[in-house]
Coordinates of C-alpha atoms and ligand atoms in Angstrom, one line a residue:
X1 CA -23.2 57.0 -135.4
X2 CA -20.2 54.9 -136.6
X3 CA -20.3 50.9 -136.9
X4 CA -19.3 48.8 -133.9
X5 CA -16.2 47.6 -136.0
X6 CA -12.6 46.3 -135.5
X7 CA -10.0 48.8 -136.9
X8 CA -7.4 46.9 -138.8
X9 CA -5.5 48.2 -141.1
X10 CA -5.8 47.3 -144.6
X11 CA -1.3 46.7 -145.1
X12 CA 0.7 44.6 -147.5
X13 CA 1.8 42.2 -144.3
X14 CA -2.0 41.4 -143.7
X15 CA -1.6 40.4 -147.8
X16 CA 1.7 38.1 -146.5
X17 CA 0.7 37.1 -143.4
X18 CA -2.1 36.1 -145.0
X19 CA -0.8 33.9 -147.7
X20 CA 1.6 32.8 -145.3
X21 CA -0.5 31.0 -143.1
X22 CA -3.4 30.0 -145.7
X23 CA -1.1 28.9 -148.5
X24 CA 2.3 28.6 -147.1
X25 CA 3.2 25.6 -149.6
X26 CA 1.8 27.0 -152.8
X27 CA 5.2 27.4 -154.1
X28 CA 7.3 30.7 -156.4
X29 CA 8.6 29.7 -159.2
X30 CA 11.4 31.9 -161.3
X31 CA 12.6 31.0 -164.9
X32 CA 16.0 33.5 -163.7
X33 CA 17.9 35.2 -166.3
X34 CA 20.2 32.1 -167.7
X35 CA 17.5 30.0 -168.3
X36 CA 17.6 27.9 -165.5
X37 CA 15.0 27.5 -163.3
X38 CA 14.1 28.4 -159.1
X39 CA 11.4 26.6 -156.9
X40 CA 9.9 27.6 -153.8
X41 CA 7.3 27.8 -151.3
X42 CA 5.0 31.2 -149.6
X43 CA 6.4 30.3 -147.0
X44 CA 9.9 30.2 -147.6
X45 CA 9.5 33.2 -148.6
X46 CA 8.0 35.2 -146.1
X47 CA 10.7 33.7 -144.3
X48 CA 13.3 35.4 -146.2
X49 CA 10.9 38.7 -146.6
X50 CA 11.2 39.0 -142.3
X51 CA 15.5 38.9 -143.2
X52 CA 15.2 41.1 -145.9
X53 CA 13.5 43.1 -143.0
X54 CA 15.7 43.0 -140.2
X55 CA 19.0 43.6 -143.1
X56 CA 17.2 46.4 -144.2
X57 CA 16.3 48.2 -140.7
X58 CA 19.8 46.8 -138.5
X59 CA 22.4 47.0 -141.4
X60 CA 21.3 50.4 -143.5
X61 CA 19.0 52.1 -140.2
X62 CA 16.3 52.6 -143.4
X63 CA 13.2 53.6 -141.3
X64 CA 9.2 54.1 -141.9
X65 CA 9.0 56.2 -145.2
X66 CA 12.3 55.8 -146.7
X67 CA 12.9 54.5 -150.6
X68 CA 14.2 51.9 -151.4
X69 CA 14.5 51.3 -155.1
X70 CA 14.0 48.3 -156.9
X71 CA 15.6 47.3 -161.1
X72 CA 14.9 44.1 -161.6
X73 CA 13.5 41.7 -163.4
X74 CA 10.3 40.1 -161.9
X75 CA 11.1 36.3 -160.0
X76 CA 10.8 35.9 -156.4
X77 CA 13.9 37.8 -154.6
X78 CA 12.2 40.5 -156.1
X79 CA 8.6 39.7 -154.8
X80 CA 10.5 39.6 -151.5
X81 CA 11.2 43.2 -151.9
X82 CA 7.5 44.2 -152.2
X83 CA 6.5 42.5 -149.0
X84 CA 10.6 43.5 -146.8
X85 CA 10.6 46.6 -148.1
X86 CA 6.9 47.8 -147.0
X87 CA 6.7 46.1 -144.1
X88 CA 8.9 47.7 -142.5
X89 CA 6.2 51.0 -143.6
X90 CA 9.7 52.3 -146.4
X91 CA 8.4 52.6 -150.0
X92 CA 9.9 49.7 -152.2
X93 CA 10.0 52.2 -155.3
X94 CA 10.4 50.2 -158.6
X95 CA 11.9 51.5 -161.0
X96 CA 11.2 50.9 -164.7
X97 CA 14.9 49.2 -166.0
X98 CA 13.6 50.6 -169.9
X99 CA 13.6 54.0 -169.4
X100 CA 16.4 56.1 -170.9
X101 CA 19.5 56.9 -168.2
X102 CA 18.5 61.0 -167.8
X103 CA 15.1 59.5 -167.2
X104 CA 16.4 56.8 -164.5
X105 CA 18.8 59.6 -163.1
X106 CA 15.5 62.3 -162.2
X107 CA 13.4 59.4 -160.8
X108 CA 15.7 58.3 -158.5
X109 CA 17.1 61.4 -157.9
X110 CA 13.1 62.9 -156.9
X111 CA 12.8 60.2 -155.1
X112 CA 15.4 60.3 -153.2
X113 CA 16.0 56.2 -153.3
X114 CA 18.8 55.3 -150.1
X115 CA 18.8 51.6 -151.9
X116 CA 18.7 51.1 -154.9
X117 CA 18.7 46.1 -154.9
X118 CA 20.0 45.4 -158.8
X119 CA 19.9 43.3 -160.5
X120 CA 22.9 41.4 -161.4
X121 CA 22.5 41.8 -165.7
X122 CA 20.8 45.4 -165.5
X123 CA 23.9 46.5 -163.9
X124 CA 25.9 48.3 -166.9
X125 CA 22.6 50.4 -167.1
X126 CA 23.0 51.8 -163.6
X127 CA 27.1 52.5 -163.5
X128 CA 26.8 54.8 -166.0
X129 CA 24.6 57.4 -164.1
X130 CA 25.5 55.9 -160.3
X131 CA 27.6 59.2 -159.5
X132 CA 25.4 61.5 -159.9
X133 CA 22.8 59.4 -157.8
X134 CA 22.6 61.9 -154.6
X135 CA 20.9 60.6 -152.4
X136 CA 21.8 56.5 -152.6
X137 CA 24.5 55.1 -150.2
X138 CA 23.9 51.4 -150.9
X139 CA 24.2 48.9 -153.5
X140 CA 22.6 45.4 -153.7
X141 CA 23.0 42.5 -156.0
X142 CA 20.3 40.1 -157.6
X143 CA 21.7 37.0 -159.0
X144 CA 24.2 38.0 -159.0
X145 CA 27.9 34.9 -159.2
X146 CA 30.0 35.5 -156.7
X147 CA 33.0 37.3 -158.6
X148 CA 30.9 39.6 -160.4
X149 CA 32.8 42.5 -161.1
X150 CA 31.2 47.0 -160.7
X151 CA 31.8 49.7 -161.0
X152 CA 28.8 50.6 -158.1
X153 CA 30.2 52.1 -154.8
X154 CA 29.2 50.6 -151.8
X155 CA 28.1 46.7 -152.5
X156 CA 26.6 44.2 -151.6
X157 CA 25.7 40.5 -152.8
X158 CA 21.4 39.9 -151.7
X159 CA 22.4 36.4 -150.2
X160 CA 25.3 37.9 -148.0
X161 CA 22.6 40.8 -146.4
X162 CA 20.2 38.7 -145.1
X163 CA 22.5 35.3 -144.7
X164 CA 22.8 35.9 -141.1
X165 CA 19.8 37.5 -140.0
X166 CA 17.3 36.3 -137.9
X167 CA 13.7 34.6 -139.3
X168 CA 11.8 36.2 -136.4
X169 CA 11.2 40.6 -137.2
X170 CA 7.8 41.4 -135.7
X171 CA 6.2 44.0 -137.7
X172 CA 5.4 47.7 -136.2
X173 CA 2.0 49.2 -136.7
X174 CA 1.4 51.1 -139.7
X175 CA -1.5 53.7 -141.0
X176 CA -3.4 51.8 -143.8
X177 CA -2.6 55.1 -145.1
X178 CA 0.5 55.0 -145.2
X179 CA 2.4 54.7 -148.5
X180 CA 4.1 51.0 -149.8
X181 CA 4.4 51.4 -152.8
X182 CA 6.2 53.5 -155.6
X183 CA 6.1 53.6 -159.6
X184 CA 6.7 56.8 -162.3
X185 CA 4.6 57.5 -165.3
X186 CA 6.2 56.6 -168.4
X187 CA 7.2 59.8 -169.5
X188 CA 5.5 59.5 -172.9
X189 CA 4.8 63.3 -172.8
X190 CA 7.4 65.2 -170.4
X191 CA 9.2 64.4 -167.7
X192 CA 7.8 60.7 -165.2
X193 CA 5.5 61.6 -162.6
X194 CA 5.5 59.7 -158.7
X195 CA 2.5 57.9 -158.3
X196 CA 2.9 56.4 -154.9
X197 CA 0.6 53.9 -153.7
X198 CA -1.0 53.8 -149.8
X199 CA -1.3 49.9 -148.0
X200 CA -4.9 50.7 -148.2
X201 CA -5.1 50.8 -151.8
X202 CA -3.0 48.7 -152.6
X203 CA -5.1 45.9 -151.0
X204 CA -8.2 47.2 -151.4
X205 CA -6.8 46.9 -155.1
X206 CA -6.0 43.1 -154.8
X207 CA -9.0 41.9 -154.2
X208 CA -10.6 43.4 -156.3
X209 CA -8.9 41.9 -158.9
X210 CA -9.6 38.8 -157.4
X211 CA -13.2 38.9 -157.8
X212 CA -14.8 37.0 -161.2
X213 CA -16.1 39.6 -162.2
X214 CA -12.3 41.0 -163.4
X215 CA -9.7 38.7 -163.0
X216 CA -12.0 35.2 -161.7
X217 CA -8.6 35.0 -159.9
X218 CA -8.5 31.5 -157.3
X219 CA -6.1 29.3 -155.3
X220 CA -6.9 27.1 -158.7
X221 CA -5.1 29.0 -161.1
X222 CA -1.3 29.4 -162.2
X223 CA -0.7 32.1 -163.1
X224 CA 2.7 33.5 -165.7
X225 CA 3.3 37.5 -164.4
X226 CA 4.4 38.6 -167.6
X227 CA 3.6 41.9 -166.5
X228 CA 6.7 43.5 -165.3
X229 CA 8.0 44.6 -161.7
X230 CA 8.2 47.8 -162.6
X231 CA 5.6 48.1 -164.4
X232 CA 2.8 49.6 -161.7
X233 CA 3.7 46.7 -159.5
X234 CA 2.8 44.3 -161.7
X235 CA -0.3 45.2 -162.1
X236 CA -1.0 43.8 -158.1
X237 CA -0.9 40.2 -159.4
X238 CA 2.3 39.7 -157.1
X239 CA -0.1 41.0 -153.8
X240 CA -3.3 38.1 -155.6
X241 CA -1.5 35.5 -155.4
X242 CA -0.7 35.5 -152.0
X243 CA -4.2 36.6 -150.8
X244 CA -5.5 34.0 -153.3
X245 CA -3.0 31.3 -153.4
X246 CA -2.2 31.0 -156.9
X247 CA 1.3 29.3 -157.8
X248 CA 2.9 32.5 -159.4
X249 CA 5.8 32.0 -162.3
X250 CA 7.8 34.5 -162.8
X251 CA 10.2 34.6 -166.2
X252 CA 12.4 37.3 -165.4
X253 CA 13.9 38.5 -168.8
X254 CA 12.7 34.9 -170.6
X255 CA 9.9 37.0 -172.1
X256 CA 10.0 36.7 -176.1
X257 CA 7.7 34.5 -177.6
X258 CA 9.1 30.9 -178.2
X259 CA 9.7 31.3 -174.0
X260 CA 6.6 32.5 -172.1
X261 CA 4.8 29.5 -174.8
X262 CA 7.6 27.1 -173.0
X263 CA 6.6 28.1 -169.4
X264 CA 2.4 27.6 -170.7
X265 CA 3.7 23.8 -171.5
X266 CA 6.1 23.4 -168.9
X267 CA 4.3 25.2 -165.9
X268 CA 0.5 24.1 -166.7
X269 CA -0.2 28.8 -166.5
X270 CA -3.5 29.1 -166.4
X271 CA -3.5 33.2 -166.6
X272 CA -1.3 35.3 -168.4
X273 CA -1.3 39.4 -168.3
X274 CA 0.5 41.7 -170.8
X275 CA 0.7 44.0 -173.0
X276 CA -0.8 43.5 -177.0
X277 CA 2.0 43.6 -178.4
X278 CA 3.4 40.1 -175.8
X279 CA 0.4 38.3 -176.8
X280 CA 0.3 39.1 -180.4
X281 CA 4.3 37.6 -180.9
X282 CA 2.8 34.0 -178.7
X283 CA -0.5 34.8 -180.7
X284 CA 2.2 34.1 -184.4
X285 CA 4.8 31.7 -182.8
X286 CA 1.3 29.8 -182.0
X287 CA 0.3 29.8 -185.0
X288 CA 3.2 29.4 -186.5
X289 CA 4.1 25.9 -184.8
X290 CA 0.8 24.8 -182.6
X291 CA 0.9 23.0 -179.6
X292 CA 0.8 19.4 -180.1
X293 CA -1.6 19.5 -176.8
X294 CA -4.1 22.2 -176.1
X295 CA -2.4 24.7 -173.8
X296 CA -4.3 24.8 -170.0
X297 CA -4.1 28.8 -170.8
X298 CA -7.8 29.1 -170.3
X299 CA -7.6 33.0 -170.3
X300 CA -4.6 35.8 -171.6
X301 CA -5.8 39.5 -169.1
X302 CA -3.8 42.3 -172.2
X303 CA -4.5 45.5 -171.0
X304 CA -2.3 48.7 -171.6
X305 CA -3.1 49.6 -175.2
X306 CA -5.5 49.2 -177.6
X307 CA -6.3 45.2 -178.2
X308 CA -6.9 44.2 -182.2
X309 CA -10.3 42.9 -181.8
X310 CA -8.3 40.6 -184.9
X311 CA -5.6 39.2 -182.0
X312 CA -9.0 38.5 -180.1
X313 CA -10.7 36.7 -182.5
X314 CA -7.5 34.5 -183.5
X315 CA -7.2 33.6 -180.3
X316 CA -10.6 32.0 -179.6
X317 CA -11.0 30.2 -182.9
X318 CA -7.4 28.7 -183.4
X319 CA -7.0 27.9 -179.8
X320 CA -10.9 28.5 -177.9
X321 CA -7.8 31.5 -175.6
X322 CA -10.4 33.3 -173.9
X323 CA -8.2 38.0 -174.4
X324 CA -9.8 39.5 -170.7
X325 CA -9.1 42.7 -171.9
X326 CA -8.5 45.4 -169.0
X327 CA -7.8 48.4 -168.6
X328 CA -6.1 50.9 -166.1
X329 CA -2.6 53.6 -165.5
X330 CA -0.3 54.1 -163.5
X331 CA -2.2 56.7 -162.4
X332 CA -5.2 53.7 -161.5
X333 CA -3.2 51.1 -159.5
X334 CA -4.3 49.7 -161.9
X335 CA -7.2 48.5 -162.1
X336 CA -10.3 50.9 -163.8
X337 CA -12.4 48.5 -165.8
X338 CA -12.7 45.4 -167.9
X339 CA -15.0 43.4 -170.4
X340 CA -16.6 40.7 -169.6
X341 CA -19.9 39.0 -171.0
X342 CA -22.6 39.6 -168.6
X343 CA -25.0 37.2 -167.9
X344 CA -27.7 39.4 -170.1
X345 CA -25.0 38.5 -173.6
X346 CA -25.6 34.7 -173.2
X347 CA -27.9 34.6 -176.2
X348 CA -25.5 37.0 -179.1
X349 CA -24.2 35.8 -182.1
X350 CA -20.1 35.0 -181.4
X351 CA -18.7 38.5 -183.9
X352 CA -22.4 40.6 -181.3
X353 CA -20.0 38.8 -178.1
X354 CA -17.2 40.3 -179.3
X355 CA -17.9 43.3 -180.1
X356 CA -18.5 43.7 -176.6
X357 CA -15.4 42.0 -175.5
X358 CA -13.8 44.6 -177.7
X359 CA -14.4 47.5 -175.6
X360 CA -12.2 48.1 -172.4
X361 CA -15.7 47.7 -170.2
X362 CA -17.6 48.4 -167.1
X363 CA -15.9 50.1 -164.1
X364 CA -14.9 47.7 -161.6
X365 CA -16.3 47.7 -158.0
X366 CA -14.8 51.2 -156.0
X367 CA -13.9 53.0 -159.0
X368 CA -16.3 55.1 -161.0
X369 CA -15.9 56.7 -164.9
X370 CA -17.7 59.6 -166.5
X371 CA -17.0 61.5 -170.1
X372 CA -17.7 64.6 -169.8
X373 CA -17.3 67.1 -173.4
X374 CA -14.6 69.8 -174.7
X375 CA -17.4 72.6 -172.6
X376 CA -17.3 70.3 -169.2
X377 CA -21.0 69.9 -169.5
X378 CA -21.4 65.0 -168.9
X379 CA -21.4 63.5 -172.5
X380 CA -25.1 60.9 -172.0
X381 CA -23.9 57.3 -171.5
X382 CA -24.9 56.3 -176.0
X383 CA -21.8 54.5 -177.1
X384 CA -21.1 57.0 -179.3
X385 CA -20.9 60.2 -178.3
X386 CA -17.1 61.1 -177.0
X387 CA -15.8 62.4 -174.3
X388 CA -12.6 62.7 -171.6
X389 CA -12.5 60.3 -169.7
X390 CA -12.8 60.8 -166.0
X391 CA -11.9 58.5 -163.4
X392 CA -12.7 58.5 -159.5
X393 CA -11.9 55.5 -156.4
X394 CA -10.1 53.7 -153.5
X395 CA -7.0 53.0 -155.7
X396 CA -7.0 56.1 -157.9
X397 CA -3.8 59.0 -157.3
X398 CA -5.1 62.2 -155.4
X399 CA -1.6 63.9 -156.1
X400 CA 1.4 63.1 -158.4
X401 CA 4.7 63.3 -155.5
X402 CA 6.4 66.4 -154.5
X403 CA 4.3 67.9 -158.2
X404 CA 2.6 71.4 -157.1
X405 CA 1.2 71.7 -160.7
X406 CA -2.4 69.3 -160.0
X407 CA -4.2 70.1 -163.9
X408 CA -5.1 66.3 -163.8
X409 CA -7.6 66.6 -161.7
X410 CA -10.6 68.5 -161.6
X411 CA -12.1 71.1 -159.4
X412 CA -14.8 67.7 -157.8
X413 CA -11.9 65.8 -157.6
X414 CA -11.8 63.8 -160.5
X415 CA -8.9 62.0 -161.5
X416 CA -8.4 63.1 -166.1
X417 CA -6.9 60.4 -167.5
X418 CA -5.6 62.1 -171.3
X419 CA -7.5 58.6 -172.5
X420 CA -10.9 60.3 -174.7
X421 CA -13.9 57.6 -174.6
X422 CA -17.3 56.6 -175.1
X423 CA -19.3 54.7 -172.5
X424 CA -22.5 53.0 -173.9
X425 CA -26.0 52.6 -172.5
X426 CA -25.1 49.1 -170.4
X427 CA -21.7 51.7 -168.7
X428 CA -19.2 49.5 -171.1
X429 CA -16.8 52.1 -171.9
X430 CA -14.3 52.2 -175.2
X431 CA -11.5 53.9 -175.9
X432 CA -11.2 55.8 -179.0
X433 CA -8.1 57.3 -177.6
X434 CA -5.4 59.4 -175.8
X435 CA -6.1 63.4 -176.7
X436 CA -3.1 63.6 -178.0
X437 CA -3.3 61.4 -180.2
X438 CA -7.2 62.0 -181.5
X439 CA -6.5 62.7 -185.5
X440 CA -9.2 66.7 -186.5
X441 CA -9.4 65.9 -190.0
X442 CA -12.3 69.1 -191.0
X443 CA -13.0 69.4 -188.2
X444 CA -14.6 66.0 -187.7
X445 CA -12.4 63.0 -184.7
X446 CA -10.9 60.5 -185.9
X447 CA -10.4 58.0 -183.7
X448 CA -6.1 56.0 -184.3
X449 CA -7.4 52.8 -181.7
X450 CA -10.0 51.8 -184.9
X451 CA -7.6 52.6 -187.5
X452 CA -5.0 49.5 -186.5
X453 CA -7.4 47.9 -185.3
X454 CA -8.9 46.8 -188.5
X455 CA -5.9 47.5 -189.8
X456 CA -4.1 44.5 -188.0
X457 CA -7.6 42.5 -189.1
X458 CA -5.3 42.0 -192.3
X459 CA -3.6 39.0 -192.9
X460 CA -0.1 40.5 -194.0
X461 CA -0.3 42.8 -191.5
X462 CA 1.6 42.5 -188.2
X463 CA 1.1 46.1 -186.3
X464 CA 0.2 49.4 -187.8
X465 CA 0.6 52.9 -185.7
X466 CA -2.1 55.3 -186.9
X467 CA -0.6 59.4 -186.2
X468 CA -2.5 62.9 -187.6
X469 CA -0.1 64.5 -190.5
X470 CA -0.8 68.1 -191.0
X471 CA -3.2 68.1 -194.2
X472 CA -3.5 72.5 -195.3
X473 CA -7.1 71.4 -196.7
X474 CA -8.6 69.8 -194.2
X475 CA -5.4 71.0 -191.0
X476 CA -4.8 67.1 -190.2
X477 CA -5.2 63.7 -192.4
X478 CA -4.3 59.7 -190.6
X479 CA -1.1 58.4 -192.2
X480 CA -1.1 55.0 -191.6
X481 CA 2.2 53.2 -190.6
X482 CA 2.2 49.3 -191.1
X483 CA 4.8 47.0 -190.2
X484 CA 3.9 44.0 -192.4
X485 CA 4.4 39.6 -191.4
X486 CA 6.3 39.3 -194.7
X487 CA 8.4 41.9 -196.1
X488 CA 8.6 40.1 -199.5
X489 CA 4.2 40.3 -199.3
X490 CA 3.5 43.2 -200.5
X491 CA -0.5 45.0 -199.4
X492 CA -1.1 48.1 -202.4
X493 CA -2.4 50.7 -200.9
X494 CA -6.2 50.5 -202.3
X495 CA -6.8 47.0 -200.7
X496 CA -6.0 48.5 -196.8
X497 CA -8.7 51.9 -198.5
X498 CA -11.2 49.1 -200.0
X499 CA -10.7 47.2 -196.3
X500 CA -11.0 49.9 -194.0
X501 CA -14.3 51.6 -196.2
X502 CA -16.6 48.4 -195.0
X503 CA -16.0 50.3 -191.2
X504 CA -15.5 53.6 -191.8
X505 CA -16.6 57.0 -193.5
X506 CA -14.3 58.1 -196.6
X507 CA -12.9 61.3 -194.1
X508 CA -11.6 58.9 -191.5
X509 CA -9.5 56.8 -194.3
X510 CA -6.3 57.3 -194.9
X511 CA -4.5 57.8 -197.6
X512 CA -1.7 58.1 -197.0
X513 CA 0.4 54.2 -195.9
X514 CA 4.6 54.2 -195.6
X515 CA 5.7 50.2 -194.3
X516 CA 8.1 50.1 -191.6
X517 CA 10.2 47.9 -190.1
X518 CA 9.4 48.1 -186.5
X519 CA 6.3 49.8 -185.3
X520 CA 8.3 52.1 -182.0
X521 CA 7.5 51.3 -178.6
X522 CA 7.5 53.5 -175.1
X523 CA 9.9 51.4 -172.5
X524 CA 6.8 49.7 -171.7
X525 CA 6.1 48.1 -174.6
X526 CA 2.9 50.9 -176.2
X527 CA 3.1 52.6 -179.8
X528 CA 5.5 55.3 -179.2
X529 CA 2.9 57.8 -181.3
X530 CA 5.6 61.1 -180.1
X531 CA 8.3 59.3 -181.8
X532 CA 6.5 58.1 -184.8
X533 CA 5.8 61.7 -185.1
X534 CA 9.0 62.5 -185.0
X535 CA 10.3 60.5 -187.1
X536 CA 8.3 60.5 -189.7
X537 CA 8.6 64.6 -189.4
X538 CA 12.2 63.7 -190.1
X539 CA 11.1 62.0 -192.9
X540 CA 12.9 59.1 -191.8
X541 CA 10.0 56.8 -192.3
X542 CA 9.1 57.2 -195.2
Ligands
AMP601 P1 -0.3 53.3 -168.3 O1 0.1 54.1 -166.7 O2 1.8 53.5 -169.1 O3 -0.3 51.7 -167.7 O4 -0.7 53.8 -169.0 C1 -2.0 54.1 -169.3 C2 -2.8 54.2 -170.8 O5 -3.3 53.3 -171.2 C3 -4.4 55.0 -170.4 O6 -4.7 55.7 -170.5 C4 -4.6 54.4 -172.0 O7 -4.1 55.9 -173.2 C5 -3.4 53.1 -172.0 N1 -4.3 51.9 -172.0 C6 -3.7 51.0 -171.1 N2 -5.5 50.3 -170.9 C7 -6.0 50.3 -172.8 C8 -7.1 49.3 -173.0 N3 -6.7 48.0 -173.0 N4 -7.3 49.9 -174.7 C9 -6.9 50.9 -174.3 N5 -5.5 51.7 -174.5 C10 -5.4 51.4 -172.7

């Protein structure tokens, strides 16, 4: 028997309409690439989304299912694009500006974008490849001066595009399972693959993300969206902010630690999201130049790669700011698990609490996780046995865009993450490595993530990335590449071996250390192990 409840489609339009009707007075503040501060209300933004919807349909003839690309920083107009494009049933394809031009060309041709909205400062990146882009009919320039010159064909300024459009637009009826947005994976292994989000998955993900056990966002928050809008839709925060009525602060290209700290202070940010590299930069800058007034920041939300325990401990102790760790992937919208202390942990010591928070945490409602042994059997939840992490849920990918080879899905419908993890008795998952980054020495697995976290706890070490190198006797052995806080400040191999001896057994401890200026990073700021392995094999790291 069916229930007798309304069939109310969960779409991004319902998010926008809600944000406008309940929180039209709330603000979106943008720090523009030139440093200028711009602010307007959700209500103003709403009207511009409608103008944009009119322009897309009337001027460009965009219809349901068409792909519309964005090549832009985080700012107000980019939020308008999220809602305006999806609202008419087209797909908002956010293109990662940090990929190589070959990958960008591939992605745009593969997605068949008809229009690309592009920030003036990013235009040179597309000018080079524009002749190779087969489907793009128009380029819309955002934040460009009136006399801006470009070789891109068929350009129009964003403000000119929407200027004479009516503020009235009736959203078409959409099915909640229609596609609303697309991001490509970062393509660190092979070609990037498209992940096509639906209206329903986006809506449900946003409500789950907002909950107290997840990101804990309310209308009392002012949120700094550091995670780029081109990386998994800024982790869904542009949707969460409208549903929760929290003030949005958008940094555009102002992403260095000093600029972030300035925004934290001036805007009294209460929560912010970012990858560990960003928070490490902010932490070291705060240590160097401690703020005169206590920051309003209550919690920074961190994920995307392993969070060194020492970073969480440092923020806790030195500034009283909690790090909320989350795990997820482009394929999981991204939120999968969150690490938060529960009522049963209240009596634990600070060190025990930190150990729990440093795990990637429990699945949030709407997502299920399991770990699977090499032989396909389920691994026990004992906090020790490592297995491949598999996931399913209401905002987890079921197939890649235009991709036939779907071997990342199991026969019983789970998504294979490629992460290796443990799960403890309480359901707390802990990432040990990527399948491809694990080190197998003498038949035993060594977690590069655990070694990196321990090395980065050393006060003189800024970054540490551990990879496997060939070894005649053990097949593989770990090698640690290290970036020092201060190059003059030497650290001996013996000192590092002694540090690691506290937590690791002998065979797990690297005997090889190379000191480098910077760890190569991926397009989204993660350690690029593939590149480190390549540089190392060419002998460039030593
Ligand atoms: P992406 O799709 O680019 O966001 O990358 C997803 C991958 O990032 C995951 O499969 C993990 O390997 C890694 N990752 C994400 N969050 C975390 C985390 N909190 N700790 C460790 N690794 C993470």
